[in-house]
Amino acid sequence: MQIVVPYSTDDPKSRLSSILTRDEREEFSRAMCLDVCETIERSGHQPVILSNGQVDTEYDSVIDQRPLTKAVNAHLQSAGLPLGIVMADLCLITVESIERLVATDGEVVLAPGRGGGSNAFVLRVEDFQVDYHGASYLDHRSIARSLDVSLRLVDSYRLGTDIDEPDDLVEVLIHGTGQAKQYLESIGFAIDETEGRVVASR
Amino acid sequence: MQIVVPYSTDDPKSRLSSILTRDEREEFSRAMCLDVCETIERSGHQPVILSNGQVDTEYDSVIDQRPLTKAVNAHLQSAGLPLGIVMADLCLITVESIERLVATDGEVVLAPGRGGGSNAFVLRVEDFQVDYHGASYLDHRSIARSLDVSLRLVDSYRLGTDIDEPDDLVEVLIHGTGQAKQYLESIGFAIDETEGRVVASR
């Protein structure tokens, strides 16, 4: 199955700007995207990076400068069904979590994430379009209901954990296995348990 | 299977004190605990609340005033195997997530949570003891390895989401179905998408 990986090259991971420089955010977001693509490939599927700017990569990529929702829906029209959608910052995913996503029946399969996000999809019907604004998980449930389309959920911590905020970095150090974890370690981040809570610090 | 539900009655959910009063934290933590017990019961298993203080409930309960790790390990000795352990603030759990936890083979089955937490266990071997300090998920992996015990992980967003911090409350409003969600709504909390991020506010 083709699995599209939406990836922003435009001021990436801005909510990490309190602890990472602009250059670091660019390198870290690229490392996460490559981890995601590599895991998709190892699971036997075809990653396609859908980006709003040039990406230096050997993976297939498509550039579309429109906002995320419009770009994904346009790609959905051109790529055909079934189509997977896995966000580029889901760097904790494993082959097993991709297999569970793809093996789940349903015209629309959705793995929700923190804050009502819609972290990963498999779409098997025309008509369903994505809308990533706000608590999109709730909106996508409503859209599926209004279209009378079967929606199945995938309950996965790894698919549900997108890396957006400083508190999320420790998840990469704990559960990551790829380039994103290596990159954080290379710039000095480590697991810090000194303040009672477990966080990433350098 | 008996599933023990560790529950603190002593200044519960202190990390929510910036947005909930002491009384509200007590009522909310109790509502979460009852949701967890009800879900365990609906999944065909036997919840036992392990608490450091009196709990007014119809569920079986055991009082042990020692710290969490000691109390759980003592209960493990007396209750026998197999034993499940599900934290009292995992109020997003469903019958399906409990069924996945219990159906997973392994001498030790563990569902990790945010910040390296060890949110839920099934234990099927003597010798293994819990240690909830710090990034306990990593410690429990090491303990299992040193004992040459098979450790299997359960990848579940619902089991992985414990409710500790203000940012976690929106997860209850989005994914909850029980008393904890009702309680938050009854004291005025709603999903708030106005600031770009999705949070619970009142």
Coordinates of C-alpha atoms in Angstrom, one line a residue:
Chain A
M1 CA 0.0 0.0 0.0
Q2 CA 1.2 3.5 -0.6
I3 CA 1.5 5.4 2.6
V4 CA 1.8 9.1 2.3
V5 CA 3.9 10.9 4.9
P6 CA 3.0 14.6 5.2
Y7 CA 6.0 16.6 6.2
S8 CA 6.5 20.4 6.6
T9 CA 9.8 22.0 5.7
D10 CA 8.5 25.4 6.7
D11 CA 9.7 26.4 10.2
P12 CA 9.3 22.8 11.3
K13 CA 8.4 21.8 14.9
S14 CA 8.1 25.5 16.0
R15 CA 6.7 24.4 19.4
L16 CA 10.2 23.0 20.1
S17 CA 11.8 26.4 19.6
S18 CA 12.3 26.9 23.4
I19 CA 14.8 24.0 23.5
L20 CA 16.0 23.5 19.9
T21 CA 17.5 26.0 17.5
R22 CA 16.0 26.4 14.0
D23 CA 18.8 24.3 12.5
E24 CA 18.3 21.6 15.1
R25 CA 14.5 21.6 14.6
E26 CA 15.2 21.1 10.8
E27 CA 17.6 18.3 11.4
F28 CA 15.4 16.6 14.0
S29 CA 12.2 16.8 12.0
R30 CA 14.1 15.4 9.0
A31 CA 15.4 12.5 11.1
M32 CA 11.9 11.7 12.4
C33 CA 10.5 11.7 8.8
L34 CA 13.3 9.4 7.6
D35 CA 12.6 7.0 10.6
V36 CA 8.9 7.0 9.6
C37 CA 9.7 6.2 6.0
E38 CA 12.2 3.5 6.8
T39 CA 9.7 1.8 9.1
I40 CA 7.0 1.9 6.5
E41 CA 9.4 0.4 3.9
R42 CA 10.4 -2.3 6.3
S43 CA 6.8 -3.2 6.9
G44 CA 6.5 -3.9 3.1
H45 CA 4.7 -0.7 2.1
Q46 CA 5.6 2.3 0.0
P47 CA 6.3 5.6 1.7
V48 CA 5.8 8.8 -0.3
I49 CA 6.8 12.1 1.4
L50 CA 4.2 14.8 0.8
S51 CA 6.1 18.1 1.5
N52 CA 5.7 21.8 1.1
G53 CA 9.3 22.2 0.1
Q54 CA 12.3 20.4 -1.3
V55 CA 13.4 17.3 0.6
D56 CA 16.8 15.7 0.0
T57 CA 15.9 12.0 0.2
E58 CA 15.9 8.8 -1.8
Y59 CA 12.3 8.1 -0.9
D60 CA 9.6 9.1 -3.4
S61 CA 8.3 12.6 -2.7
V62 CA 5.7 15.0 -3.9
I63 CA 5.8 18.8 -3.4
D64 CA 2.6 20.6 -2.7
Q65 CA 2.7 24.1 -1.2
R66 CA -0.9 24.3 -0.2
P67 CA -1.9 23.9 3.5
L68 CA -1.8 20.3 4.9
T69 CA -5.5 19.5 4.6
K70 CA -5.7 20.6 0.9
A71 CA -2.4 19.0 0.0
V72 CA -3.4 15.6 1.5
N73 CA -6.9 15.7 -0.1
A74 CA -5.4 16.5 -3.5
H75 CA -2.9 13.7 -3.1
L76 CA -5.8 11.4 -2.2
Q77 CA -7.5 12.2 -5.5
S78 CA -4.4 11.5 -7.6
A79 CA -2.9 8.5 -5.7
G80 CA -6.1 6.4 -5.5
L81 CA -7.2 3.8 -2.9
P82 CA -6.3 2.3 -0.6
L83 CA -4.1 4.9 0.8
G84 CA -2.3 5.2 4.2
I85 CA -1.4 8.5 5.8
V86 CA 1.2 8.6 8.6
M87 CA 2.4 11.8 10.0
A88 CA 6.2 12.5 9.6
D89 CA 6.7 13.0 13.4
L90 CA 5.5 9.6 14.5
C91 CA 9.1 8.4 14.9
L92 CA 8.2 5.9 17.6
I93 CA 6.3 3.6 15.1
T94 CA 7.4 0.1 14.6
V95 CA 6.8 -2.5 11.8
E96 CA 4.2 -4.0 14.2
S97 CA 2.3 -0.8 14.6
I98 CA 2.1 -0.2 10.8
E99 CA 1.0 -3.8 10.3
R100 CA -1.8 -3.4 12.9
L101 CA -2.9 -0.1 11.1
V102 CA -3.0 -1.7 7.7
A103 CA -4.5 -5.0 8.9
T104 CA -7.4 -3.3 10.6
D105 CA -10.6 -3.6 8.5
G106 CA -12.8 -0.6 7.9
E107 CA -13.5 1.8 5.1
V108 CA -11.7 4.4 7.2
V109 CA -9.1 3.3 9.8
L110 CA -7.8 6.0 12.2
A111 CA -5.2 6.0 14.9
P112 CA -5.9 9.0 17.2
G113 CA -3.2 10.9 18.9
R114 CA -2.6 13.4 21.7
G115 CA -4.9 16.4 21.8
G116 CA -7.5 14.8 19.5
G117 CA -5.0 14.5 16.6
S118 CA -5.5 12.2 13.6
N119 CA -2.1 10.7 13.5
A120 CA -2.5 7.9 11.0
F121 CA -5.2 6.7 8.6
V122 CA -5.9 4.0 6.1
L123 CA -8.5 5.1 3.6
R124 CA -10.4 2.6 1.5
V125 CA -13.3 4.7 0.2
E126 CA -13.7 7.7 -2.1
D127 CA -15.6 10.7 -0.8
F128 CA -13.9 10.7 2.7
Q129 CA -11.7 13.7 2.9
V130 CA -9.4 14.7 5.8
D131 CA -9.7 17.9 7.8
Y132 CA -6.7 18.4 10.1
H133 CA -7.9 21.5 11.9
G134 CA -8.3 21.4 15.7
A135 CA -9.5 18.2 17.5
S136 CA -9.6 16.5 14.1
Y137 CA -10.2 13.1 15.6
L138 CA -13.7 14.2 16.7
D139 CA -14.3 15.9 13.3
H140 CA -13.2 12.8 11.4
R141 CA -15.6 10.6 13.4
S142 CA -18.4 13.0 12.5
I143 CA -17.5 13.1 8.9
A144 CA -17.4 9.3 8.7
R145 CA -20.8 9.1 10.4
S146 CA -22.3 11.7 8.1
L147 CA -21.1 9.8 5.1
D148 CA -22.3 6.4 6.5
V149 CA -18.7 5.1 6.3
S150 CA -17.4 2.4 8.6
L151 CA -14.7 3.9 10.9
R152 CA -12.4 1.6 12.9
L153 CA -9.9 2.9 15.5
V154 CA -6.4 1.6 16.1
D155 CA -5.4 1.9 19.8
S156 CA -1.6 2.4 19.6
Y157 CA 0.7 4.3 21.9
R158 CA 3.3 4.4 19.2
L159 CA 0.9 5.7 16.5
G160 CA -0.7 8.0 19.1
T161 CA 2.5 9.8 20.1
D162 CA 3.4 12.7 17.8
I163 CA 6.5 14.7 18.8
D164 CA 5.5 18.3 19.1
E165 CA 6.4 19.7 22.5
P166 CA 9.5 19.7 24.8
D167 CA 7.8 17.1 27.0
D168 CA 7.5 14.7 24.0
L169 CA 11.3 14.5 23.5
V170 CA 11.7 12.0 26.3
E171 CA 9.4 9.6 24.5
V172 CA 11.9 9.5 21.6
L173 CA 14.8 8.8 24.1
I174 CA 12.8 6.1 25.8
H175 CA 11.0 4.3 22.9
G176 CA 12.9 5.4 19.8
T177 CA 15.3 3.2 17.9
G178 CA 16.3 5.2 14.9
Q179 CA 17.9 8.4 13.6
A180 CA 15.7 10.8 15.6
K181 CA 16.8 9.3 18.9
Q182 CA 20.4 9.2 17.7
Y183 CA 20.2 12.9 16.7
L184 CA 18.8 14.0 20.1
E185 CA 21.6 12.1 21.8
S186 CA 24.2 13.6 19.5
I187 CA 23.2 17.1 20.5
G188 CA 23.4 16.2 24.2
F189 CA 19.9 15.2 25.3
A190 CA 19.5 12.5 27.9
I191 CA 16.7 11.1 30.1
D192 CA 16.6 13.2 33.2
E193 CA 14.8 11.9 36.3
T194 CA 16.1 14.5 38.8
E195 CA 12.9 16.7 39.1
G196 CA 10.5 13.9 40.0
R197 CA 9.2 13.8 36.5
V198 CA 11.0 12.1 33.6
V199 CA 12.0 14.5 30.9
A200 CA 14.6 15.0 28.2
S201 CA 17.3 17.6 29.1
R202 CA 20.8 18.6 28.1
Chain B
M1 CA -7.9 -12.8 36.8
Q2 CA -7.6 -10.5 39.7
I3 CA -6.5 -7.0 38.6
V4 CA -5.2 -4.8 41.4
V5 CA -5.9 -1.1 41.0
P6 CA -3.3 1.0 43.0
Y7 CA -5.1 4.2 44.2
S8 CA -3.8 7.0 46.4
T9 CA -6.2 8.9 48.7
D10 CA -3.4 11.1 50.0
D11 CA -3.4 14.5 48.2
P12 CA -4.4 12.8 45.0
K13 CA -3.4 14.2 41.6
S14 CA -1.3 17.0 43.1
R15 CA 0.0 17.9 39.7
L16 CA -3.5 19.1 38.8
S17 CA -3.6 21.5 41.7
S18 CA -3.1 24.5 39.3
I19 CA -6.6 23.9 37.8
L20 CA -8.5 21.8 40.3
T21 CA -9.2 22.4 44.0
R22 CA -8.3 19.7 46.6
D23 CA -11.9 18.6 46.8
E24 CA -12.2 18.4 43.0
R25 CA -9.0 16.4 42.7
E26 CA -10.4 13.9 45.3
E27 CA -13.7 13.6 43.4
F28 CA -12.0 13.4 40.0
S29 CA -9.4 10.7 41.1
R30 CA -12.2 8.7 42.7
A31 CA -14.3 8.9 39.5
M32 CA -11.3 7.7 37.4
C33 CA -10.7 4.8 39.8
L34 CA -14.3 3.8 39.6
D35 CA -14.2 4.0 35.8
V36 CA -11.2 1.7 35.8
C37 CA -12.8 -0.8 38.1
E38 CA -16.0 -0.8 36.1
T39 CA -14.2 -1.5 32.9
I40 CA -12.2 -4.3 34.5
E41 CA -15.4 -5.9 35.8
R42 CA -17.1 -5.5 32.4
S43 CA -14.1 -7.3 30.8
G44 CA -14.8 -10.3 33.1
H45 CA -12.0 -9.8 35.5
Q46 CA -12.0 -8.9 39.2
P47 CA -10.8 -5.4 40.3
V48 CA -9.3 -5.0 43.7
I49 CA -8.5 -1.5 44.8
L50 CA -5.2 -1.2 46.6
S51 CA -5.3 2.0 48.5
N52 CA -3.4 3.9 51.2
G53 CA -6.6 5.1 52.8
Q54 CA -10.3 4.3 53.2
V55 CA -12.3 4.2 50.0
D56 CA -16.1 4.2 50.0
T57 CA -16.8 1.7 47.3
E58 CA -18.6 -1.6 46.6
Y59 CA -15.5 -3.0 44.9
D60 CA -13.1 -5.2 46.9
S61 CA -10.4 -3.1 48.5
V62 CA -7.2 -3.6 50.5
I63 CA -5.6 -0.9 52.5
D64 CA -1.8 -0.7 52.7
Q65 CA -0.2 2.5 53.9
R66 CA 3.3 1.8 52.6
P67 CA 4.6 3.5 49.5
L68 CA 3.3 2.3 46.1
T69 CA 6.1 -0.1 45.2
K70 CA 6.1 -1.8 48.6
A71 CA 2.4 -2.1 48.7
V72 CA 2.1 -3.6 45.3
N73 CA 4.9 -6.1 45.9
A74 CA 3.3 -7.2 49.2
H75 CA 0.0 -7.6 47.5
L76 CA 1.7 -9.7 44.8
Q77 CA 3.0 -12.1 47.5
S78 CA -0.5 -12.5 49.0
A79 CA -2.7 -12.5 46.0
G80 CA -0.8 -15.1 43.9
L81 CA -0.5 -15.4 40.2
P82 CA -1.5 -14.5 37.6
L83 CA -2.1 -10.9 38.7
G84 CA -3.0 -7.8 36.7
I85 CA -2.0 -4.3 37.8
V86 CA -3.8 -1.3 36.3
M87 CA -3.3 2.2 37.6
A88 CA -6.3 4.0 38.9
D89 CA -6.0 7.0 36.6
L90 CA -6.2 5.0 33.4
C91 CA -9.7 6.2 32.9
L92 CA -9.6 5.9 29.1
I93 CA -9.3 2.1 29.1
T94 CA -11.9 0.0 27.4
V95 CA -12.9 -3.6 27.6
E96 CA -10.9 -4.1 24.4
S97 CA -7.7 -2.7 25.9
I98 CA -8.1 -4.9 29.0
E99 CA -8.7 -7.9 26.8
R100 CA -5.6 -7.2 24.8
L101 CA -3.5 -6.8 28.0
V102 CA -4.8 -10.1 29.4
A103 CA -4.6 -12.0 26.1
T104 CA -0.9 -11.1 25.5
D105 CA 1.4 -14.0 26.2
G106 CA 4.5 -13.4 28.3
E107 CA 5.7 -14.1 31.8
V108 CA 5.6 -10.3 32.3
V109 CA 3.2 -8.2 30.1
L110 CA 3.7 -4.5 30.3
A111 CA 1.8 -1.5 28.8
P112 CA 4.2 1.5 29.0
G113 CA 2.8 5.1 29.4
R114 CA 3.9 8.7 29.1
G115 CA 7.3 9.6 30.6
G116 CA 8.5 6.0 30.8
G117 CA 5.7 4.9 33.2
S118 CA 4.6 1.3 33.7
N119 CA 0.9 1.8 33.4
A120 CA -0.4 -1.7 33.4
F121 CA 1.0 -5.2 34.0
V122 CA 0.1 -8.8 33.8
L123 CA 2.5 -10.9 35.9
R124 CA 2.7 -14.7 35.5
V125 CA 5.9 -15.5 37.3
E126 CA 7.1 -15.3 40.9
D127 CA 10.4 -13.4 41.6
F128 CA 9.5 -10.4 39.4
Q129 CA 8.8 -7.4 41.6
V130 CA 7.7 -3.9 40.5
D131 CA 9.7 -0.7 41.1
Y132 CA 7.7 2.4 40.2
H133 CA 10.4 5.0 40.7
G134 CA 11.4 7.2 37.8
A135 CA 11.3 5.9 34.2
S136 CA 10.1 2.6 35.5
Y137 CA 9.4 1.1 32.1
L138 CA 13.2 1.0 31.4
D139 CA 13.9 -0.4 34.9
H140 CA 11.2 -3.1 34.5
R141 CA 12.8 -4.1 31.1
S142 CA 16.2 -4.4 32.9
I143 CA 14.7 -6.4 35.8
A144 CA 13.0 -8.8 33.4
R145 CA 16.2 -9.3 31.4
S146 CA 18.3 -9.9 34.6
L147 CA 15.7 -12.5 35.7
D148 CA 15.7 -14.1 32.3
V149 CA 11.9 -13.6 32.2
S150 CA 10.0 -13.1 28.9
L151 CA 8.7 -9.5 28.7
R152 CA 5.9 -8.7 26.2
L153 CA 4.8 -5.1 25.6
V154 CA 1.2 -3.9 24.8
D155 CA 1.1 -1.0 22.5
S156 CA -2.1 0.9 23.6
Y157 CA -2.8 4.6 23.6
R158 CA -5.6 4.0 26.1
L159 CA -3.4 2.0 28.5
G160 CA -0.5 4.4 27.9
T161 CA -2.4 7.6 28.8
D162 CA -2.4 8.2 32.6
I163 CA -4.1 11.4 33.7
D164 CA -1.6 13.5 35.7
E165 CA -1.2 17.0 34.3
P166 CA -3.5 19.8 33.1
D167 CA -2.7 18.9 29.5
D168 CA -4.1 15.4 30.1
L169 CA -7.6 16.5 31.0
V170 CA -8.5 17.0 27.3
E171 CA -7.9 13.3 26.7
V172 CA -10.6 12.5 29.2
L173 CA -13.0 14.8 27.4
I174 CA -12.1 13.4 24.0
H175 CA -11.8 9.7 24.7
G176 CA -13.6 9.1 28.0
T177 CA -17.0 7.5 28.3
G178 CA -17.5 7.2 32.1
Q179 CA -17.8 9.1 35.4
A180 CA -14.5 10.9 35.1
K181 CA -15.5 12.6 31.9
Q182 CA -19.0 13.4 33.4
Y183 CA -17.3 14.9 36.4
L184 CA -15.1 17.2 34.4
E185 CA -18.1 18.4 32.4
S186 CA -20.1 18.8 35.6
I187 CA -17.6 21.3 36.9
G188 CA -17.5 23.2 33.7
F189 CA -14.6 21.8 31.6
A190 CA -15.0 21.6 27.9
I191 CA -12.7 21.1 24.9
D192 CA -11.1 24.4 23.9
E193 CA -9.5 24.8 20.5
T194 CA -9.1 28.6 20.5
E195 CA -5.4 28.8 21.2
G196 CA -4.2 26.6 18.3
R197 CA -3.7 23.7 20.6
V198 CA -6.6 21.5 21.9
V199 CA -6.9 21.7 25.7
A200 CA -9.5 21.4 28.4
S201 CA -10.6 24.6 29.9
R202 CA -13.4 26.2 31.9

